[in-house]
Amino acid sequence: MAQIIDGKGVAAQVRADVAKEVARLKERGVTPGLAVIVVGDDPASRIYVNNKKKACAEVGIYSEEHALAADTTLDELIALVRALNSRGDISGILCQLPLPNGLDDRAVIENIAPIKDVDAFHPANVGRIMLGDYHFLPCTPAGIMELLHHYGISAEGKECVVVGRSNIVGKPMSMLLLHENGTVTTCHSRTRDLKSVTARADILVAAVGKPKFITGDMVKDGAVVIDVGMDRDENGKLCGDVDFAAVEPKASYITPVPGGVGPMTIAMLLKNTVTAAKIQNMID
Ligand code: GUN
C-alpha cells in the first residue's frame, strides 16, 4: 500500500506562501503581473489558461489574457511579446503551448525576455538550469521536486528513471534529479527493453502522455512513482500515464491523477511570477 502524495494539499500550501509574498510586495508598491497568451481555440489550452488566471486572482497576482485567433501571424505574435517585454506592470509572460500548426513556438519563446520567462522555456533559462544557476525552473519539474522535498524523499544516490524526454518535462526533470545527486536514466520511445530499466527505479517519473502506460510489472516494490500524465482512458475518464490500480500496491509513494502533479504546476507558475517581479524590482 502506497502513501498517496497529496499534490492538491501541497499546492495549497505553496499558494498560501505565494499570497503572503504578494502581499509583502504590494506593501512595497509592486503588484506582480502575468500576461498569458493563447492562440486558437484548443479546448485543453482554454481550460489551462482559465485555471492559471483564476489561480493568479486567488493569490493577488494581476493577470491579463491575450486570446488571439488561430490565423495570427508569427510577426503579430512576436510584436505582442515584445510589447509585453517592455511593460513595467508585466512581470511574467507565458505563451500557452501547443501553438496552432505553422506557428513556430521556438521563435515566440526566444522573443520573451528571459527575466519574464516564467515557464523557463527560453534557451537562456534552459542553459542556466543545465548549469544549476537559475532564476526559474519549468513549472512541472519544479512542482515534482517540491512534492519530493515535502515528503522527505531524497534523490541522493537513488536510481531515478524518467520516461519521456520532452523539453517541458522529461529533460528538465532528469536534470533536476541529477542536481540532487540521483543516478538518472532518461527513457523514450526508442528505449530498448523499457521494462528492465523502469524496474530498476527507486524514483520513477512517467511523462509520456499515454494512458496507463506504466503497468505493475514495470515497477519495483517500494518505488516512488510520479505520474505527470493527463490522459483519457478507454471510457473517456481522466487518468494518468501510470496504471494506478496495478502500481499503487507496489509503490511506497504515488501521485494520483487528478490531484497529484497537476495542481503543483500552476502553484509553481505563481511562484515564478513572484520571483520575476522581485528580480525586476530588485526586492529580496
Ligand atoms: N502546455 C502544456 N504545458 C505547458 C506549460 O507548462 N506552459 C505552457 N506555456 N504551455 C504548456
PDB file of C-alpha atoms and ligand atoms in Angstrom, residues 45 48 52 94-98 119 121 139-140 168 265, ligand 1:
ATOM      1  CA  SER A  45      -5.396  25.146 -23.625  1.00  0.00           C
ATOM      2  CA  TYR A  48      -5.335  25.544 -18.579  1.00  0.00           C
ATOM      3  CA  LYS A  52      -3.956  29.950 -14.488  1.00  0.00           C
ATOM      4  CA  LEU A  94       3.553  32.844 -20.820  1.00  0.00           C
ATOM      5  CA  CYS A  95       2.547  31.629 -24.262  1.00  0.00           C
ATOM      6  CA  GLN A  96       0.332  28.586 -23.889  1.00  0.00           C
ATOM      7  CA  LEU A  97       1.581  25.642 -25.962  1.00  0.00           C
ATOM      8  CA  PRO A  98       0.966  23.990 -28.332  1.00  0.00           C
ATOM      9  CA  ASP A 119       7.813  28.932 -17.936  1.00  0.00           C
ATOM     10  CA  PHE A 121      11.470  27.679 -21.752  1.00  0.00           C
ATOM     11  CA  CYS A 139       6.730  24.571 -13.530  1.00  0.00           C
ATOM     12  CA  THR A 140       6.017  20.830 -13.745  1.00  0.00           C
ATOM     13  CA  ILE A 168       8.935  20.896 -20.985  1.00  0.00           C
ATOM     14  CA  THR A 265       2.316  23.057 -11.935  1.00  0.00           C
TER      15      THR A 265
HETATM   16  N1  GUN B   1       1.388  23.437 -22.427  1.00  0.00           N
HETATM   17  C1  GUN B   1       1.477  22.332 -21.648  1.00  0.00           C
HETATM   18  N2  GUN B   1       2.179  22.607 -20.529  1.00  0.00           N
HETATM   19  C2  GUN B   1       2.551  23.891 -20.608  1.00  0.00           C
HETATM   20  C3  GUN B   1       3.288  24.753 -19.747  1.00  0.00           C
HETATM   21  O1  GUN B   1       3.770  24.383 -18.675  1.00  0.00           O
HETATM   22  N3  GUN B   1       3.430  26.034 -20.190  1.00  0.00           N
HETATM   23  C4  GUN B   1       2.930  26.466 -21.367  1.00  0.00           C
HETATM   24  N4  GUN B   1       3.152  27.733 -21.720  1.00  0.00           N
HETATM   25  N5  GUN B   1       2.244  25.694 -22.185  1.00  0.00           N
HETATM   26  C5  GUN B   1       2.052  24.410 -21.802  1.00  0.00           C
END
